[in-house]
JSON list of C-alpha atoms in Angstrom, two decimals:
[
{"chain": "A", "resi": 1, "resn": "GLY", "atom": "CA", "xyz": [1.94, 36.88, -27.19]},
{"chain": "A", "resi": 2, "resn": "SER", "atom": "CA", "xyz": [5.29, 37.63, -25.61]},
{"chain": "A", "resi": 3, "resn": "ALA", "atom": "CA", "xyz": [6.75, 40.96, -24.69]},
{"chain": "A", "resi": 4, "resn": "GLY", "atom": "CA", "xyz": [10.11, 39.37, -25.46]},
{"chain": "A", "resi": 5, "resn": "GLY", "atom": "CA", "xyz": [11.71, 38.50, -28.77]},
{"chain": "A", "resi": 6, "resn": "GLY", "atom": "CA", "xyz": [8.82, 36.33, -30.01]},
{"chain": "A", "resi": 7, "resn": "ASP", "atom": "CA", "xyz": [11.02, 33.27, -30.59]},
{"chain": "A", "resi": 8, "resn": "GLU", "atom": "CA", "xyz": [9.97, 31.56, -27.36]},
{"chain": "A", "resi": 9, "resn": "ASP", "atom": "CA", "xyz": [7.09, 29.14, -26.82]},
{"chain": "A", "resi": 10, "resn": "ASP", "atom": "CA", "xyz": [3.56, 30.41, -26.33]},
{"chain": "A", "resi": 11, "resn": "ASP", "atom": "CA", "xyz": [0.80, 29.04, -24.11]},
{"chain": "A", "resi": 12, "resn": "GLY", "atom": "CA", "xyz": [0.34, 25.88, -26.17]},
{"chain": "A", "resi": 13, "resn": "GLY", "atom": "CA", "xyz": [-2.98, 26.89, -27.66]},
{"chain": "A", "resi": 14, "resn": "PHE", "atom": "CA", "xyz": [-5.28, 24.87, -25.38]},
{"chain": "A", "resi": 15, "resn": "ASP", "atom": "CA", "xyz": [-7.26, 25.42, -22.22]},
{"chain": "A", "resi": 16, "resn": "LEU", "atom": "CA", "xyz": [-6.91, 22.64, -19.65]},
{"chain": "A", "resi": 17, "resn": "TRP", "atom": "CA", "xyz": [-9.66, 24.02, -17.42]},
{"chain": "A", "resi": 18, "resn": "ALA", "atom": "CA", "xyz": [-12.26, 22.92, -19.97]},
{"chain": "A", "resi": 19, "resn": "TYR", "atom": "CA", "xyz": [-11.35, 19.30, -19.16]},
{"chain": "A", "resi": 20, "resn": "PHE", "atom": "CA", "xyz": [-12.18, 19.52, -15.47]},
{"chain": "A", "resi": 21, "resn": "SER", "atom": "CA", "xyz": [-15.72, 18.52, -16.40]},
{"chain": "A", "resi": 22, "resn": "SER", "atom": "CA", "xyz": [-17.65, 15.34, -17.21]},
{"chain": "A", "resi": 23, "resn": "SER", "atom": "CA", "xyz": [-18.79, 17.09, -20.40]},
{"chain": "A", "resi": 24, "resn": "ALA", "atom": "CA", "xyz": [-15.24, 16.65, -21.73]},
{"chain": "A", "resi": 25, "resn": "TYR", "atom": "CA", "xyz": [-15.98, 13.01, -22.53]},
{"chain": "A", "resi": 26, "resn": "SER", "atom": "CA", "xyz": [-18.89, 10.68, -23.18]},
{"chain": "A", "resi": 27, "resn": "GLY", "atom": "CA", "xyz": [-18.82, 7.35, -21.37]},
{"chain": "A", "resi": 28, "resn": "PHE", "atom": "CA", "xyz": [-15.89, 5.09, -20.57]},
{"chain": "A", "resi": 29, "resn": "GLY", "atom": "CA", "xyz": [-15.61, 3.22, -23.85]},
{"chain": "A", "resi": 30, "resn": "ASP", "atom": "CA", "xyz": [-12.66, 3.29, -26.22]},
{"chain": "A", "resi": 31, "resn": "ASP", "atom": "CA", "xyz": [-14.42, 5.36, -28.88]},
{"chain": "A", "resi": 32, "resn": "GLU", "atom": "CA", "xyz": [-13.28, 8.83, -29.95]},
{"chain": "A", "resi": 33, "resn": "ARG", "atom": "CA", "xyz": [-15.61, 10.62, -27.53]},
{"chain": "A", "resi": 34, "resn": "GLY", "atom": "CA", "xyz": [-14.90, 8.27, -24.67]},
{"chain": "A", "resi": 35, "resn": "PHE", "atom": "CA", "xyz": [-12.97, 8.99, -21.47]},
{"chain": "A", "resi": 36, "resn": "TYR", "atom": "CA", "xyz": [-9.67, 7.45, -22.60]},
{"chain": "A", "resi": 37, "resn": "ALA", "atom": "CA", "xyz": [-9.48, 9.01, -26.05]},
{"chain": "A", "resi": 38, "resn": "ALA", "atom": "CA", "xyz": [-10.55, 12.44, -24.79]},
{"chain": "A", "resi": 39, "resn": "TYR", "atom": "CA", "xyz": [-7.94, 12.66, -22.05]},
{"chain": "A", "resi": 40, "resn": "SER", "atom": "CA", "xyz": [-5.28, 10.94, -24.15]},
{"chain": "A", "resi": 41, "resn": "ARG", "atom": "CA", "xyz": [-5.53, 13.84, -26.61]},
{"chain": "A", "resi": 42, "resn": "VAL", "atom": "CA", "xyz": [-5.20, 16.40, -23.84]},
{"chain": "A", "resi": 43, "resn": "PHE", "atom": "CA", "xyz": [-2.09, 14.93, -22.24]},
{"chain": "A", "resi": 44, "resn": "GLU", "atom": "CA", "xyz": [-0.52, 14.21, -25.62]},
{"chain": "A", "resi": 45, "resn": "ALA", "atom": "CA", "xyz": [-1.02, 17.89, -26.50]},
{"chain": "A", "resi": 46, "resn": "VAL", "atom": "CA", "xyz": [0.62, 18.99, -23.25]},
{"chain": "A", "resi": 47, "resn": "ASP", "atom": "CA", "xyz": [3.51, 16.61, -23.86]},
{"chain": "A", "resi": 48, "resn": "LYS", "atom": "CA", "xyz": [3.93, 17.83, -27.45]},
{"chain": "A", "resi": 49, "resn": "ALA", "atom": "CA", "xyz": [4.02, 21.44, -26.26]},
{"chain": "A", "resi": 50, "resn": "GLU", "atom": "CA", "xyz": [6.71, 20.48, -23.75]},
{"chain": "A", "resi": 51, "resn": "ARG", "atom": "CA", "xyz": [8.87, 18.72, -26.32]},
{"chain": "A", "resi": 52, "resn": "ASP", "atom": "CA", "xyz": [8.34, 21.39, -28.99]},
{"chain": "A", "resi": 53, "resn": "SER", "atom": "CA", "xyz": [9.40, 24.12, -26.57]},
{"chain": "A", "resi": 54, "resn": "GLY", "atom": "CA", "xyz": [13.00, 22.99, -26.36]},
{"chain": "A", "resi": 55, "resn": "ALA", "atom": "CA", "xyz": [13.20, 19.44, -25.06]},
{"chain": "A", "resi": 56, "resn": "LYS", "atom": "CA", "xyz": [13.58, 18.06, -28.59]},
{"chain": "A", "resi": 57, "resn": "GLY", "atom": "CA", "xyz": [15.30, 14.86, -27.52]},
{"chain": "A", "resi": 58, "resn": "LYS", "atom": "CA", "xyz": [12.91, 14.19, -24.68]},
{"chain": "A", "resi": 59, "resn": "PRO", "atom": "CA", "xyz": [11.00, 10.88, -25.14]},
{"chain": "A", "resi": 60, "resn": "PRO", "atom": "CA", "xyz": [7.19, 10.99, -25.29]},
{"chain": "A", "resi": 61, "resn": "ALA", "atom": "CA", "xyz": [5.41, 10.80, -21.95]},
{"chain": "A", "resi": 62, "resn": "PRO", "atom": "CA", "xyz": [3.60, 7.58, -20.94]},
{"chain": "A", "resi": 63, "resn": "GLU", "atom": "CA", "xyz": [0.20, 7.23, -22.60]},
{"chain": "A", "resi": 64, "resn": "LEU", "atom": "CA", "xyz": [-3.14, 7.01, -20.83]},
{"chain": "A", "resi": 65, "resn": "GLY", "atom": "CA", "xyz": [-3.97, 3.90, -22.82]},
{"chain": "A", "resi": 66, "resn": "ARG", "atom": "CA", "xyz": [-7.27, 2.13, -23.41]},
{"chain": "A", "resi": 67, "resn": "SER", "atom": "CA", "xyz": [-9.75, 0.57, -21.04]},
{"chain": "A", "resi": 68, "resn": "ASP", "atom": "CA", "xyz": [-7.87, -2.75, -21.17]},
{"chain": "A", "resi": 69, "resn": "ALA", "atom": "CA", "xyz": [-4.39, -1.33, -20.52]},
{"chain": "A", "resi": 70, "resn": "ALA", "atom": "CA", "xyz": [-2.16, -3.25, -18.10]},
{"chain": "A", "resi": 71, "resn": "TRP", "atom": "CA", "xyz": [-2.00, -1.77, -14.61]},
{"chain": "A", "resi": 72, "resn": "SER", "atom": "CA", "xyz": [1.75, -1.18, -14.98]},
{"chain": "A", "resi": 73, "resn": "GLU", "atom": "CA", "xyz": [1.00, 1.17, -17.90]},
{"chain": "A", "resi": 74, "resn": "VAL", "atom": "CA", "xyz": [-1.77, 2.96, -16.00]},
{"chain": "A", "resi": 75, "resn": "ARG", "atom": "CA", "xyz": [0.47, 3.38, -12.96]},
{"chain": "A", "resi": 76, "resn": "GLY", "atom": "CA", "xyz": [3.30, 4.71, -15.12]},
{"chain": "A", "resi": 77, "resn": "PHE", "atom": "CA", "xyz": [1.02, 7.28, -16.72]},
{"chain": "A", "resi": 78, "resn": "TYR", "atom": "CA", "xyz": [-0.19, 8.74, -13.44]},
{"chain": "A", "resi": 79, "resn": "ALA", "atom": "CA", "xyz": [3.26, 8.58, -11.80]},
{"chain": "A", "resi": 80, "resn": "HIS", "atom": "CA", "xyz": [4.59, 10.75, -14.64]},
{"chain": "A", "resi": 81, "resn": "TRP", "atom": "CA", "xyz": [1.81, 13.32, -14.76]},
{"chain": "A", "resi": 82, "resn": "GLU", "atom": "CA", "xyz": [1.23, 13.67, -11.02]},
{"chain": "A", "resi": 83, "resn": "ALA", "atom": "CA", "xyz": [4.90, 14.72, -10.75]},
{"chain": "A", "resi": 84, "resn": "PHE", "atom": "CA", "xyz": [4.76, 16.91, -13.84]},
{"chain": "A", "resi": 85, "resn": "SER", "atom": "CA", "xyz": [7.23, 19.79, -14.02]},
{"chain": "A", "resi": 86, "resn": "THR", "atom": "CA", "xyz": [7.20, 21.97, -17.08]},
{"chain": "A", "resi": 87, "resn": "GLY", "atom": "CA", "xyz": [10.38, 22.67, -18.98]},
{"chain": "A", "resi": 88, "resn": "ARG", "atom": "CA", "xyz": [8.87, 25.51, -21.00]},
{"chain": "A", "resi": 89, "resn": "SER", "atom": "CA", "xyz": [10.46, 28.94, -20.66]},
{"chain": "A", "resi": 90, "resn": "MET", "atom": "CA", "xyz": [7.09, 30.72, -20.30]},
{"chain": "A", "resi": 91, "resn": "ALA", "atom": "CA", "xyz": [8.54, 33.70, -22.16]},
{"chain": "A", "resi": 92, "resn": "HIS", "atom": "CA", "xyz": [5.04, 34.54, -23.37]},
{"chain": "A", "resi": 93, "resn": "VAL", "atom": "CA", "xyz": [4.25, 35.98, -19.91]},
{"chain": "A", "resi": 94, "resn": "ASP", "atom": "CA", "xyz": [7.18, 38.42, -19.93]},
{"chain": "A", "resi": 95, "resn": "LEU", "atom": "CA", "xyz": [6.14, 41.86, -18.78]},
{"chain": "A", "resi": 96, "resn": "TYR", "atom": "CA", "xyz": [8.95, 43.71, -20.52]},
{"chain": "A", "resi": 97, "resn": "ASP", "atom": "CA", "xyz": [10.93, 43.48, -23.74]},
{"chain": "A", "resi": 98, "resn": "THR", "atom": "CA", "xyz": [14.47, 43.71, -22.45]},
{"chain": "A", "resi": 99, "resn": "ARG", "atom": "CA", "xyz": [15.70, 44.85, -25.87]},
{"chain": "A", "resi": 100, "resn": "GLU", "atom": "CA", "xyz": [13.98, 48.14, -25.21]},
{"chain": "A", "resi": 101, "resn": "ALA", "atom": "CA", "xyz": [15.91, 48.79, -22.00]},
{"chain": "A", "resi": 102, "resn": "PRO", "atom": "CA", "xyz": [17.84, 52.09, -22.20]},
{"chain": "A", "resi": 103, "resn": "ASN", "atom": "CA", "xyz": [20.69, 50.80, -20.04]},
{"chain": "A", "resi": 104, "resn": "ARG", "atom": "CA", "xyz": [22.04, 47.77, -18.22]},
{"chain": "A", "resi": 105, "resn": "GLN", "atom": "CA", "xyz": [20.45, 48.67, -14.88]},
{"chain": "A", "resi": 106, "resn": "VAL", "atom": "CA", "xyz": [16.95, 48.91, -16.38]},
{"chain": "A", "resi": 107, "resn": "ARG", "atom": "CA", "xyz": [17.49, 45.70, -18.35]},
{"chain": "A", "resi": 108, "resn": "ARG", "atom": "CA", "xyz": [18.38, 43.86, -15.18]},
{"chain": "A", "resi": 109, "resn": "ALA", "atom": "CA", "xyz": [15.28, 45.20, -13.45]},
{"chain": "A", "resi": 110, "resn": "MET", "atom": "CA", "xyz": [13.16, 44.08, -16.43]},
{"chain": "A", "resi": 111, "resn": "GLU", "atom": "CA", "xyz": [14.76, 40.62, -16.40]},
{"chain": "A", "resi": 112, "resn": "LYS", "atom": "CA", "xyz": [14.04, 40.29, -12.68]},
{"chain": "A", "resi": 113, "resn": "GLU", "atom": "CA", "xyz": [10.35, 41.08, -13.17]},
{"chain": "A", "resi": 114, "resn": "ASN", "atom": "CA", "xyz": [10.15, 38.77, -16.19]},
{"chain": "A", "resi": 115, "resn": "ASP", "atom": "CA", "xyz": [11.77, 35.96, -14.16]},
{"chain": "A", "resi": 116, "resn": "LYS", "atom": "CA", "xyz": [9.16, 36.40, -11.43]},
{"chain": "A", "resi": 117, "resn": "ALA", "atom": "CA", "xyz": [6.35, 36.26, -13.99]},
{"chain": "A", "resi": 118, "resn": "ARG", "atom": "CA", "xyz": [7.83, 33.16, -15.65]},
{"chain": "A", "resi": 119, "resn": "ALA", "atom": "CA", "xyz": [8.27, 31.39, -12.30]},
{"chain": "A", "resi": 120, "resn": "ALA", "atom": "CA", "xyz": [4.65, 32.12, -11.40]},
{"chain": "A", "resi": 121, "resn": "ALA", "atom": "CA", "xyz": [3.49, 30.85, -14.81]},
{"chain": "A", "resi": 122, "resn": "ARG", "atom": "CA", "xyz": [5.51, 27.64, -14.45]},
{"chain": "A", "resi": 123, "resn": "LYS", "atom": "CA", "xyz": [4.09, 27.09, -10.98]},
{"chain": "A", "resi": 124, "resn": "LYS", "atom": "CA", "xyz": [0.56, 27.60, -12.27]},
{"chain": "A", "resi": 125, "resn": "ALA", "atom": "CA", "xyz": [1.16, 25.26, -15.23]},
{"chain": "A", "resi": 126, "resn": "ASN", "atom": "CA", "xyz": [2.56, 22.53, -12.97]},
{"chain": "A", "resi": 127, "resn": "GLU", "atom": "CA", "xyz": [-0.34, 22.82, -10.56]},
{"chain": "A", "resi": 128, "resn": "CYS", "atom": "CA", "xyz": [-2.89, 22.79, -13.36]},
{"chain": "A", "resi": 129, "resn": "VAL", "atom": "CA", "xyz": [-1.46, 19.70, -15.09]},
{"chain": "A", "resi": 130, "resn": "ARG", "atom": "CA", "xyz": [-1.03, 17.82, -11.81]},
{"chain": "A", "resi": 131, "resn": "ALA", "atom": "CA", "xyz": [-4.56, 18.73, -10.78]},
{"chain": "A", "resi": 132, "resn": "LEU", "atom": "CA", "xyz": [-5.91, 17.47, -14.10]},
{"chain": "A", "resi": 133, "resn": "ALA", "atom": "CA", "xyz": [-4.00, 14.20, -13.66]},
{"chain": "A", "resi": 134, "resn": "ALA", "atom": "CA", "xyz": [-5.53, 13.81, -10.20]},
{"chain": "A", "resi": 135, "resn": "TYR", "atom": "CA", "xyz": [-8.98, 14.66, -11.58]},
{"chain": "A", "resi": 136, "resn": "VAL", "atom": "CA", "xyz": [-8.68, 12.02, -14.31]},
{"chain": "A", "resi": 137, "resn": "LYS", "atom": "CA", "xyz": [-7.21, 9.42, -11.94]},
{"chain": "A", "resi": 138, "resn": "LYS", "atom": "CA", "xyz": [-10.10, 9.83, -9.52]},
{"chain": "A", "resi": 139, "resn": "ARG", "atom": "CA", "xyz": [-12.53, 8.99, -12.34]},
{"chain": "A", "resi": 140, "resn": "ASP", "atom": "CA", "xyz": [-10.51, 6.31, -14.10]},
{"chain": "A", "resi": 141, "resn": "PRO", "atom": "CA", "xyz": [-12.39, 2.98, -13.78]},
{"chain": "A", "resi": 142, "resn": "ARG", "atom": "CA", "xyz": [-9.10, 1.10, -14.06]},
{"chain": "A", "resi": 143, "resn": "VAL", "atom": "CA", "xyz": [-7.81, 2.81, -10.93]},
{"chain": "A", "resi": 144, "resn": "ALA", "atom": "CA", "xyz": [-11.00, 1.95, -9.05]},
{"chain": "A", "resi": 145, "resn": "GLU", "atom": "CA", "xyz": [-10.76, -1.67, -10.24]},
{"chain": "A", "resi": 146, "resn": "ASN", "atom": "CA", "xyz": [-7.15, -1.88, -9.08]},
{"chain": "A", "resi": 147, "resn": "GLN", "atom": "CA", "xyz": [-8.01, -0.42, -5.69]},
{"chain": "A", "resi": 148, "resn": "ALA", "atom": "CA", "xyz": [-10.84, -2.96, -5.36]},
{"chain": "A", "resi": 149, "resn": "ARG", "atom": "CA", "xyz": [-8.44, -5.75, -6.33]},
{"chain": "A", "resi": 150, "resn": "ILE", "atom": "CA", "xyz": [-5.91, -4.59, -3.74]},
{"chain": "A", "resi": 151, "resn": "GLY", "atom": "CA", "xyz": [-8.70, -4.47, -1.16]},
{"chain": "A", "resi": 152, "resn": "ARG", "atom": "CA", "xyz": [-9.74, -8.03, -1.99]},
{"chain": "A", "resi": 153, "resn": "GLU", "atom": "CA", "xyz": [-6.16, -9.27, -1.87]},
{"chain": "A", "resi": 154, "resn": "ARG", "atom": "CA", "xyz": [-5.60, -7.61, 1.51]},
{"chain": "A", "resi": 155, "resn": "SER", "atom": "CA", "xyz": [-8.83, -9.10, 2.88]},
{"chain": "A", "resi": 156, "resn": "GLU", "atom": "CA", "xyz": [-7.90, -12.53, 1.57]},
{"chain": "A", "resi": 157, "resn": "ALA", "atom": "CA", "xyz": [-4.38, -12.22, 2.99]},
{"chain": "A", "resi": 158, "resn": "ALA", "atom": "CA", "xyz": [-5.79, -11.14, 6.35]},
{"chain": "A", "resi": 159, "resn": "ALA", "atom": "CA", "xyz": [-8.25, -14.05, 6.32]},
{"chain": "A", "resi": 160, "resn": "ARG", "atom": "CA", "xyz": [-5.44, -16.49, 5.49]},
{"chain": "A", "resi": 161, "resn": "ALA", "atom": "CA", "xyz": [-3.25, -15.04, 8.23]},
{"chain": "A", "resi": 162, "resn": "GLU", "atom": "CA", "xyz": [-6.09, -15.34, 10.75]},
{"chain": "A", "resi": 163, "resn": "SER", "atom": "CA", "xyz": [-6.81, -18.91, 9.66]},
{"chain": "A", "resi": 164, "resn": "GLU", "atom": "CA", "xyz": [-3.13, -19.81, 10.00]},
{"chain": "A", "resi": 165, "resn": "ARG", "atom": "CA", "xyz": [-3.00, -18.11, 13.41]},
{"chain": "A", "resi": 166, "resn": "ARG", "atom": "CA", "xyz": [-6.01, -20.10, 14.60]},
{"chain": "A", "resi": 167, "resn": "GLN", "atom": "CA", "xyz": [-4.51, -23.30, 13.21]},
{"chain": "A", "resi": 168, "resn": "ARG", "atom": "CA", "xyz": [-1.24, -22.65, 15.03]},
{"chain": "A", "resi": 169, "resn": "GLN", "atom": "CA", "xyz": [-3.14, -21.84, 18.23]},
{"chain": "A", "resi": 170, "resn": "ALA", "atom": "CA", "xyz": [-5.20, -25.02, 17.91]},
{"chain": "A", "resi": 171, "resn": "GLU", "atom": "CA", "xyz": [-2.06, -27.09, 17.37]},
{"chain": "A", "resi": 172, "resn": "HIS", "atom": "CA", "xyz": [-0.42, -25.36, 20.34]},
{"chain": "A", "resi": 173, "resn": "ASP", "atom": "CA", "xyz": [-3.46, -25.97, 22.55]},
{"chain": "A", "resi": 174, "resn": "LEU", "atom": "CA", "xyz": [-3.64, -29.61, 21.43]},
{"chain": "A", "resi": 175, "resn": "ALA", "atom": "CA", "xyz": [0.06, -30.12, 22.19]},
{"chain": "A", "resi": 176, "resn": "ARG", "atom": "CA", "xyz": [-0.34, -28.58, 25.65]},
{"chain": "A", "resi": 177, "resn": "THR", "atom": "CA", "xyz": [-3.40, -30.71, 26.36]},
{"chain": "A", "resi": 178, "resn": "GLN", "atom": "CA", "xyz": [-1.55, -33.85, 25.26]},
{"chain": "A", "resi": 179, "resn": "GLU", "atom": "CA", "xyz": [1.44, -32.86, 27.38]},
{"chain": "A", "resi": 180, "resn": "ARG", "atom": "CA", "xyz": [-0.78, -32.35, 30.42]},
{"chain": "A", "resi": 181, "resn": "LYS", "atom": "CA", "xyz": [-2.44, -35.73, 29.84]},
{"chain": "A", "resi": 182, "resn": "GLU", "atom": "CA", "xyz": [0.90, -37.48, 29.52]},
{"chain": "A", "resi": 183, "resn": "ARG", "atom": "CA", "xyz": [2.16, -35.71, 32.61]},
{"chain": "A", "resi": 184, "resn": "ALA", "atom": "CA", "xyz": [-0.98, -36.67, 34.53]},
{"chain": "A", "resi": 185, "resn": "ALA", "atom": "CA", "xyz": [-0.76, -40.27, 33.29]},
{"chain": "A", "resi": 186, "resn": "ALA", "atom": "CA", "xyz": [2.86, -40.47, 34.36]},
{"chain": "A", "resi": 187, "resn": "TRP", "atom": "CA", "xyz": [2.00, -38.97, 37.74]},
{"chain": "A", "resi": 188, "resn": "ASP", "atom": "CA", "xyz": [-0.91, -41.41, 38.18]},
{"chain": "A", "resi": 189, "resn": "THR", "atom": "CA", "xyz": [1.35, -44.33, 37.27]},
{"chain": "A", "resi": 190, "resn": "GLU", "atom": "CA", "xyz": [4.02, -43.26, 39.72]},
{"chain": "A", "resi": 191, "resn": "GLU", "atom": "CA", "xyz": [1.47, -42.56, 42.40]},
{"chain": "A", "resi": 192, "resn": "GLY", "atom": "CA", "xyz": [-0.22, -45.87, 41.72]},
{"chain": "A", "resi": 193, "resn": "ALA", "atom": "CA", "xyz": [3.05, -47.74, 41.95]},
{"chain": "A", "resi": 194, "resn": "GLU", "atom": "CA", "xyz": [3.86, -46.00, 45.23]},
{"chain": "A", "resi": 195, "resn": "LEU", "atom": "CA", "xyz": [0.42, -46.81, 46.59]},
{"chain": "A", "resi": 196, "resn": "ASP", "atom": "CA", "xyz": [0.86, -50.43, 45.55]},
{"chain": "A", "resi": 197, "resn": "ARG", "atom": "CA", "xyz": [4.16, -50.56, 47.41]},
{"chain": "A", "resi": 198, "resn": "LEU", "atom": "CA", "xyz": [2.59, -48.97, 50.49]},
{"chain": "A", "resi": 199, "resn": "LEU", "atom": "CA", "xyz": [-0.39, -51.28, 50.36]},
{"chain": "A", "resi": 200, "resn": "GLU", "atom": "CA", "xyz": [1.83, -54.31, 49.89]},
{"chain": "A", "resi": 201, "resn": "GLY", "atom": "CA", "xyz": [3.95, -53.22, 52.81]},
{"chain": "A", "resi": 202, "resn": "TYR", "atom": "CA", "xyz": [0.84, -52.63, 54.90]},
{"chain": "A", "resi": 203, "resn": "SER", "atom": "CA", "xyz": [-0.51, -56.06, 53.98]},
{"chain": "A", "resi": 204, "resn": "ASP", "atom": "CA", "xyz": [2.76, -57.76, 54.89]},
{"chain": "A", "resi": 205, "resn": "GLU", "atom": "CA", "xyz": [2.83, -55.87, 58.17]},
{"chain": "A", "resi": 206, "resn": "GLU", "atom": "CA", "xyz": [-0.74, -56.90, 58.99]},
{"chain": "A", "resi": 207, "resn": "GLU", "atom": "CA", "xyz": [0.03, -60.52, 58.17]},
{"chain": "A", "resi": 208, "resn": "ASP", "atom": "CA", "xyz": [3.04, -60.40, 60.49]},
{"chain": "A", "resi": 209, "resn": "LYS", "atom": "CA", "xyz": [0.92, -58.88, 63.25]},
{"chain": "A", "resi": 210, "resn": "GLY", "atom": "CA", "xyz": [-1.70, -61.53, 62.70]},
{"chain": "A", "resi": 211, "resn": "ARG", "atom": "CA", "xyz": [0.85, -64.30, 62.96]},
{"chain": "A", "resi": 212, "resn": "ARG", "atom": "CA", "xyz": [2.31, -62.77, 66.09]},
{"chain": "A", "resi": 213, "resn": "ARG", "atom": "CA", "xyz": [-1.13, -62.53, 67.68]},
{"chain": "A", "resi": 214, "resn": "LYS", "atom": "CA", "xyz": [-1.85, -66.15, 66.85]},
{"chain": "A", "resi": 215, "resn": "GLY", "atom": "CA", "xyz": [1.49, -67.16, 68.31]},
{"chain": "A", "resi": 216, "resn": "LYS", "atom": "CA", "xyz": [0.76, -65.38, 71.57]},
{"chain": "A", "resi": 217, "resn": "LYS", "atom": "CA", "xyz": [-2.62, -67.05, 71.89]},
{"chain": "A", "resi": 218, "resn": "GLY", "atom": "CA", "xyz": [-1.07, -70.44, 71.28]},
{"chain": "A", "resi": 219, "resn": "LYS", "atom": "CA", "xyz": [1.44, -69.91, 74.06]},
{"chain": "A", "resi": 220, "resn": "LYS", "atom": "CA", "xyz": [-1.31, -68.88, 76.52]},
{"chain": "A", "resi": 221, "resn": "GLY", "atom": "CA", "xyz": [-3.27, -72.00, 75.68]},
{"chain": "A", "resi": 222, "resn": "LYS", "atom": "CA", "xyz": [-0.37, -74.28, 76.56]},
{"chain": "A", "resi": 223, "resn": "LYS", "atom": "CA", "xyz": [-0.10, -72.80, 80.01]}
]
């Protein structure tokens, strides 16, 4: 109960710590005792306590859903609860009833101590709800399945990227090899043509020398 006026919210009437245990549910089916139904009830109760405490127009929090819920719904649920911040006043933890203060100075001192107690209670509530969300997420088969899917997609993407890299490298190597062959063929052709010209010139020169030698011998014979 509250030391204050009694018109503020209380502790919600449930103990979250009891749900940090595998005994809180039975299996991962969609039956009433299963994982999804059990934790759906817990988070719905927390959300109801939040909205009943003053946030009347606040929309309901995302639901945990069933085993076949779409990943977008699952992601939305955990995004909400892992960033949970209570809006409850936590007046039930007040240490003093400020209406009993004999004067303004004492009332202010009481309010200061009550504010400290409320802040500590809000901090504890936030940590507890966030921790429960993390506990549930770690055991949620849908989260594990999504992580496995992401792992497969990353592996497949990496394999495709490696295959494409090897293909590009092979095409690059083939192009370079072809370029070298063409360059070598062009060089061989040019060299061959040059050699042909040299050989032709050499042959012509030898024929001229041969004719000159024959001419000299003919002249000697006439003498």
